[in-house]
mmCIF file with all atom_site columns, N, CA and C in Angstrom:
data_model
loop_
_atom_site.group_PDB
_atom_site.id
_atom_site.type_symbol
_atom_site.label_atom_id
_atom_site.label_alt_id
_atom_site.label_comp_id
_atom_site.label_asym_id
_atom_site.label_entity_id
_atom_site.label_seq_id
_atom_site.pdbx_PDB_ins_code
_atom_site.Cartn_x
_atom_site.Cartn_y
_atom_site.Cartn_z
_atom_site.occupancy
_atom_site.B_iso_or_equiv
_atom_site.pdbx_formal_charge
_atom_site.auth_seq_id
_atom_site.auth_comp_id
_atom_site.auth_asym_id
_atom_site.auth_atom_id
_atom_site.pdbx_PDB_model_num
ATOM 1   N N  . MET A 1 1  ? -24.815 7.659  -17.393 1.00 64.00 ? 281 MET A N  1
ATOM 2   C CA . MET A 1 1  ? -23.792 8.488  -18.039 1.00 64.00 ? 281 MET A CA 1
ATOM 3   C C  . MET A 1 1  ? -22.912 9.201  -17.013 1.00 64.00 ? 281 MET A C  1
ATOM 4   N N  . ALA A 1 2  ? -23.505 9.612  -15.914 1.00 82.00 ? 282 ALA A N  1
ATOM 5   C CA . ALA A 1 2  ? -22.729 10.324 -14.900 1.00 82.00 ? 282 ALA A CA 1
ATOM 6   C C  . ALA A 1 2  ? -21.590 9.461  -14.367 1.00 82.00 ? 282 ALA A C  1
ATOM 7   N N  . GLN A 1 3  ? -21.877 8.173  -14.193 1.00 87.00 ? 283 GLN A N  1
ATOM 8   C CA . GLN A 1 3  ? -20.843 7.254  -13.704 1.00 87.00 ? 283 GLN A CA 1
ATOM 9   C C  . GLN A 1 3  ? -19.695 7.161  -14.705 1.00 87.00 ? 283 GLN A C  1
ATOM 10  N N  . ARG A 1 4  ? -20.034 7.090  -15.981 1.00 90.00 ? 284 ARG A N  1
ATOM 11  C CA . ARG A 1 4  ? -19.013 7.012  -17.019 1.00 90.00 ? 284 ARG A CA 1
ATOM 12  C C  . ARG A 1 4  ? -18.134 8.262  -17.014 1.00 90.00 ? 284 ARG A C  1
ATOM 13  N N  . GLU A 1 5  ? -18.753 9.421  -16.886 1.00 91.00 ? 285 GLU A N  1
ATOM 14  C CA . GLU A 1 5  ? -17.988 10.670 -16.839 1.00 91.00 ? 285 GLU A CA 1
ATOM 15  C C  . GLU A 1 5  ? -17.068 10.702 -15.630 1.00 91.00 ? 285 GLU A C  1
ATOM 16  N N  . GLU A 1 6  ? -17.559 10.207 -14.507 1.00 90.00 ? 286 GLU A N  1
ATOM 17  C CA . GLU A 1 6  ? -16.740 10.146 -13.294 1.00 90.00 ? 286 GLU A CA 1
ATOM 18  C C  . GLU A 1 6  ? -15.543 9.226  -13.513 1.00 90.00 ? 286 GLU A C  1
ATOM 19  N N  . ASN A 1 7  ? -15.777 8.088  -14.164 1.00 91.00 ? 287 ASN A N  1
ATOM 20  C CA . ASN A 1 7  ? -14.684 7.160  -14.466 1.00 91.00 ? 287 ASN A CA 1
ATOM 21  C C  . ASN A 1 7  ? -13.647 7.820  -15.366 1.00 91.00 ? 287 ASN A C  1
ATOM 22  N N  . GLN A 1 8  ? -14.105 8.543  -16.380 1.00 92.00 ? 288 GLN A N  1
ATOM 23  C CA . GLN A 1 8  ? -13.183 9.237  -17.278 1.00 92.00 ? 288 GLN A CA 1
ATOM 24  C C  . GLN A 1 8  ? -12.349 10.262 -16.526 1.00 92.00 ? 288 GLN A C  1
ATOM 25  N N  . ARG A 1 9  ? -12.973 10.957 -15.580 1.00 92.00 ? 289 ARG A N  1
ATOM 26  C CA . ARG A 1 9  ? -12.258 11.960 -14.795 1.00 92.00 ? 289 ARG A CA 1
ATOM 27  C C  . ARG A 1 9  ? -11.179 11.304 -13.944 1.00 92.00 ? 289 ARG A C  1
ATOM 28  N N  . MET A 1 10 ? -11.512 10.165 -13.344 1.00 91.00 ? 290 MET A N  1
ATOM 29  C CA . MET A 1 10 ? -10.533 9.441  -12.522 1.00 91.00 ? 290 MET A CA 1
ATOM 30  C C  . MET A 1 10 ? -9.379  8.932  -13.379 1.00 91.00 ? 290 MET A C  1
ATOM 31  N N  . ILE A 1 11 ? -9.706  8.410  -14.569 1.00 89.00 ? 291 ILE A N  1
ATOM 32  C CA . ILE A 1 11 ? -8.668  7.916  -15.475 1.00 89.00 ? 291 ILE A CA 1
ATOM 33  C C  . ILE A 1 11 ? -7.754  9.060  -15.902 1.00 89.00 ? 291 ILE A C  1
ATOM 34  N N  . SER A 1 12 ? -8.342  10.200 -16.225 1.00 92.00 ? 292 SER A N  1
ATOM 35  C CA . SER A 1 12 ? -7.537  11.359 -16.625 1.00 92.00 ? 292 SER A CA 1
ATOM 36  C C  . SER A 1 12 ? -6.605  11.798 -15.503 1.00 92.00 ? 292 SER A C  1
ATOM 37  N N  . LEU A 1 13 ? -7.132  11.816 -14.284 1.00 89.00 ? 293 LEU A N  1
ATOM 38  C CA . LEU A 1 13 ? -6.328  12.200 -13.126 1.00 89.00 ? 293 LEU A CA 1
ATOM 39  C C  . LEU A 1 13 ? -5.190  11.213 -12.920 1.00 89.00 ? 293 LEU A C  1
ATOM 40  N N  . TRP A 1 14 ? -5.493  9.922  -13.041 1.00 89.00 ? 294 TRP A N  1
ATOM 41  C CA . TRP A 1 14 ? -4.485  8.876  -12.881 1.00 89.00 ? 294 TRP A CA 1
ATOM 42  C C  . TRP A 1 14 ? -3.395  9.027  -13.927 1.00 89.00 ? 294 TRP A C  1
ATOM 43  N N  . HIS A 1 15 ? -3.797  9.234  -15.192 1.00 88.00 ? 295 HIS A N  1
ATOM 44  C CA . HIS A 1 15 ? -2.819  9.418  -16.259 1.00 88.00 ? 295 HIS A CA 1
ATOM 45  C C  . HIS A 1 15 ? -1.938  10.631 -15.981 1.00 88.00 ? 295 HIS A C  1
ATOM 46  N N  . HIS A 1 16 ? -2.539  11.706 -15.481 1.00 87.00 ? 296 HIS A N  1
ATOM 47  C CA . HIS A 1 16 ? -1.778  12.920 -15.168 1.00 87.00 ? 296 HIS A CA 1
ATOM 48  C C  . HIS A 1 16 ? -0.728  12.636 -14.099 1.00 87.00 ? 296 HIS A C  1
ATOM 49  N N  . CYS A 1 17 ? -1.127  11.908 -13.054 1.00 82.00 ? 297 CYS A N  1
ATOM 50  C CA . CYS A 1 17 ? -0.198  11.579 -11.968 1.00 82.00 ? 297 CYS A CA 1
ATOM 51  C C  . CYS A 1 17 ? 0.923   10.680 -12.463 1.00 82.00 ? 297 CYS A C  1
ATOM 52  N N  . VAL A 1 18 ? 0.565   9.670  -13.260 1.00 86.00 ? 298 VAL A N  1
ATOM 53  C CA . VAL A 1 18 ? 1.569   8.755  -13.799 1.00 86.00 ? 298 VAL A CA 1
ATOM 54  C C  . VAL A 1 18 ? 2.537   9.513  -14.702 1.00 86.00 ? 298 VAL A C  1
ATOM 55  N N  . PHE A 1 19 ? 1.989   10.366 -15.560 1.00 85.00 ? 299 PHE A N  1
ATOM 56  C CA . PHE A 1 19 ? 2.835   11.132 -16.472 1.00 85.00 ? 299 PHE A CA 1
ATOM 57  C C  . PHE A 1 19 ? 3.801   12.019 -15.702 1.00 85.00 ? 299 PHE A C  1
ATOM 58  N N  . LYS A 1 20 ? 3.319   12.638 -14.630 1.00 84.00 ? 300 LYS A N  1
ATOM 59  C CA . LYS A 1 20 ? 4.158   13.503 -13.803 1.00 84.00 ? 300 LYS A CA 1
ATOM 60  C C  . LYS A 1 20 ? 5.280   12.700 -13.150 1.00 84.00 ? 300 LYS A C  1
ATOM 61  N N  . LEU A 1 21 ? 4.938   11.529 -12.597 1.00 81.00 ? 301 LEU A N  1
ATOM 62  C CA . LEU A 1 21 ? 5.947   10.672 -11.973 1.00 81.00 ? 301 LEU A CA 1
ATOM 63  C C  . LEU A 1 21 ? 6.998   10.248 -12.985 1.00 81.00 ? 301 LEU A C  1
ATOM 64  N N  . ILE A 1 22 ? 6.546   9.838  -14.170 1.00 77.00 ? 302 ILE A N  1
ATOM 65  C CA . ILE A 1 22 ? 7.468   9.381  -15.201 1.00 77.00 ? 302 ILE A CA 1
ATOM 66  C C  . ILE A 1 22 ? 8.348   10.535 -15.676 1.00 77.00 ? 302 ILE A C  1
ATOM 67  N N  . SER A 1 23 ? 7.767   11.715 -15.801 1.00 77.00 ? 303 SER A N  1
ATOM 68  C CA . SER A 1 23 ? 8.540   12.876 -16.241 1.00 77.00 ? 303 SER A CA 1
ATOM 69  C C  . SER A 1 23 ? 9.697   13.160 -15.291 1.00 77.00 ? 303 SER A C  1
ATOM 70  N N  . GLU A 1 24 ? 9.462   12.962 -14.000 1.00 76.00 ? 304 GLU A N  1
ATOM 71  C CA . GLU A 1 24 ? 10.520  13.165 -13.009 1.00 76.00 ? 304 GLU A CA 1
ATOM 72  C C  . GLU A 1 24 ? 11.624  12.123 -13.164 1.00 76.00 ? 304 GLU A C  1
ATOM 73  N N  . LYS A 1 25 ? 11.237  10.876 -13.485 1.00 72.00 ? 305 LYS A N  1
ATOM 74  C CA . LYS A 1 25 ? 12.224  9.812  -13.655 1.00 72.00 ? 305 LYS A CA 1
ATOM 75  C C  . LYS A 1 25 ? 12.931  9.903  -15.000 1.00 72.00 ? 305 LYS A C  1
ATOM 76  N N  . GLU A 1 26 ? 12.280  10.530 -15.969 1.00 66.00 ? 306 GLU A N  1
ATOM 77  C CA . GLU A 1 26 ? 12.767  10.567 -17.341 1.00 66.00 ? 306 GLU A CA 1
ATOM 78  C C  . GLU A 1 26 ? 14.183  11.125 -17.436 1.00 66.00 ? 306 GLU A C  1
ATOM 79  N N  . ALA A 1 27 ? 14.486  12.119 -16.606 1.00 62.00 ? 307 ALA A N  1
ATOM 80  C CA . ALA A 1 27 ? 15.808  12.730 -16.620 1.00 62.00 ? 307 ALA A CA 1
ATOM 81  C C  . ALA A 1 27 ? 16.899  11.696 -16.345 1.00 62.00 ? 307 ALA A C  1
ATOM 82  N N  . LYS A 1 28 ? 16.568  10.698 -15.508 1.00 65.00 ? 308 LYS A N  1
ATOM 83  C CA . LYS A 1 28 ? 17.542  9.667  -15.162 1.00 65.00 ? 308 LYS A CA 1
ATOM 84  C C  . LYS A 1 28 ? 17.476  8.460  -16.095 1.00 65.00 ? 308 LYS A C  1
ATOM 85  N N  . ASN A 1 29 ? 16.261  8.056  -16.438 1.00 62.00 ? 309 ASN A N  1
ATOM 86  C CA . ASN A 1 29 ? 16.075  6.776  -17.121 1.00 62.00 ? 309 ASN A CA 1
ATOM 87  C C  . ASN A 1 29 ? 15.809  6.887  -18.614 1.00 62.00 ? 309 ASN A C  1
ATOM 88  N N  . GLY A 1 30 ? 15.773  8.103  -19.160 1.00 57.00 ? 310 GLY A N  1
ATOM 89  C CA . GLY A 1 30 ? 15.414  8.236  -20.554 1.00 57.00 ? 310 GLY A CA 1
ATOM 90  C C  . GLY A 1 30 ? 13.920  8.060  -20.748 1.00 57.00 ? 310 GLY A C  1
ATOM 91  N N  . ASP A 1 31 ? 13.468  8.014  -22.010 1.00 61.00 ? 311 ASP A N  1
ATOM 92  C CA . ASP A 1 31 ? 12.030  8.005  -22.254 1.00 61.00 ? 311 ASP A CA 1
ATOM 93  C C  . ASP A 1 31 ? 11.482  6.632  -22.596 1.00 61.00 ? 311 ASP A C  1
ATOM 94  N N  . SER A 1 32 ? 12.278  5.579  -22.486 1.00 69.00 ? 312 SER A N  1
ATOM 95  C CA . SER A 1 32 ? 11.771  4.250  -22.809 1.00 69.00 ? 312 SER A CA 1
ATOM 96  C C  . SER A 1 32 ? 10.656  3.836  -21.855 1.00 69.00 ? 312 SER A C  1
ATOM 97  N N  . LEU A 1 33 ? 10.791  4.211  -20.572 1.00 66.00 ? 313 LEU A N  1
ATOM 98  C CA . LEU A 1 33 ? 9.753   3.901  -19.587 1.00 66.00 ? 313 LEU A CA 1
ATOM 99  C C  . LEU A 1 33 ? 8.463   4.636  -19.938 1.00 66.00 ? 313 LEU A C  1
ATOM 100 N N  . LEU A 1 34 ? 8.584   5.913  -20.300 1.00 67.00 ? 314 LEU A N  1
ATOM 101 C CA . LEU A 1 34 ? 7.417   6.703  -20.682 1.00 67.00 ? 314 LEU A CA 1
ATOM 102 C C  . LEU A 1 34 ? 6.690   6.067  -21.860 1.00 67.00 ? 314 LEU A C  1
ATOM 103 N N  . LYS A 1 35 ? 7.457   5.640  -22.861 1.00 73.00 ? 315 LYS A N  1
ATOM 104 C CA . LYS A 1 35 ? 6.844   5.031  -24.042 1.00 73.00 ? 315 LYS A CA 1
ATOM 105 C C  . LYS A 1 35 ? 6.126   3.738  -23.691 1.00 73.00 ? 315 LYS A C  1
ATOM 106 N N  . SER A 1 36 ? 6.733   2.910  -22.856 1.00 74.00 ? 316 SER A N  1
ATOM 107 C CA . SER A 1 36 ? 6.113   1.630  -22.508 1.00 74.00 ? 316 SER A CA 1
ATOM 108 C C  . SER A 1 36 ? 4.846   1.837  -21.689 1.00 74.00 ? 316 SER A C  1
ATOM 109 N N  . ILE A 1 37 ? 4.865   2.789  -20.745 1.00 70.00 ? 317 ILE A N  1
ATOM 110 C CA . ILE A 1 37 ? 3.678   3.070  -19.934 1.00 70.00 ? 317 ILE A CA 1
ATOM 111 C C  . ILE A 1 37 ? 2.576   3.671  -20.802 1.00 70.00 ? 317 ILE A C  1
ATOM 112 N N  . SER A 1 38 ? 2.940   4.607  -21.670 1.00 70.00 ? 318 SER A N  1
ATOM 113 C CA . SER A 1 38 ? 1.943   5.232  -22.538 1.00 70.00 ? 318 SER A CA 1
ATOM 114 C C  . SER A 1 38 ? 1.294   4.202  -23.451 1.00 70.00 ? 318 SER A C  1
ATOM 115 N N  . ALA A 1 39 ? 2.089   3.304  -23.994 1.00 74.00 ? 319 ALA A N  1
ATOM 116 C CA . ALA A 1 39 ? 1.556   2.256  -24.860 1.00 74.00 ? 319 ALA A CA 1
ATOM 117 C C  . ALA A 1 39 ? 0.568   1.382  -24.101 1.00 74.00 ? 319 ALA A C  1
ATOM 118 N N  . GLY A 1 40 ? 0.897   1.072  -22.848 1.00 73.00 ? 320 GLY A N  1
ATOM 119 C CA . GLY A 1 40 ? 0.003   0.257  -22.032 1.00 73.00 ? 320 GLY A CA 1
ATOM 120 C C  . GLY A 1 40 ? -1.245  1.011  -21.619 1.00 73.00 ? 320 GLY A C  1
ATOM 121 N N  . ALA A 1 41 ? -1.094  2.284  -21.268 1.00 65.00 ? 321 ALA A N  1
ATOM 122 C CA . ALA A 1 41 ? -2.217  3.062  -20.751 1.00 65.00 ? 321 ALA A CA 1
ATOM 123 C C  . ALA A 1 41 ? -3.252  3.357  -21.830 1.00 65.00 ? 321 ALA A C  1
ATOM 124 N N  . PHE A 1 42 ? -2.801  3.534  -23.056 1.00 62.00 ? 322 PHE A N  1
ATOM 125 C CA . PHE A 1 42 ? -3.715  3.941  -24.120 1.00 62.00 ? 322 PHE A CA 1
ATOM 126 C C  . PHE A 1 42 ? -4.044  2.814  -25.089 1.00 62.00 ? 322 PHE A C  1
ATOM 127 N N  . ALA A 1 43 ? -3.593  1.603  -24.792 1.00 52.00 ? 323 ALA A N  1
ATOM 128 C CA . ALA A 1 43 ? -3.864  0.466  -25.679 1.00 52.00 ? 323 ALA A CA 1
ATOM 129 C C  . ALA A 1 43 ? -5.349  0.123  -25.661 1.00 52.00 ? 323 ALA A C  1
#
């Protein structure tokens, strides 16, 4: 179970970093990129 929790923590951190990067680009590119990444990340 500890390994699974560690994996979840890494995934959460990765999602946070990706979301932050996309948020910075969003001002220029709109939110279509955010939607496509979110759909892929949570599928």
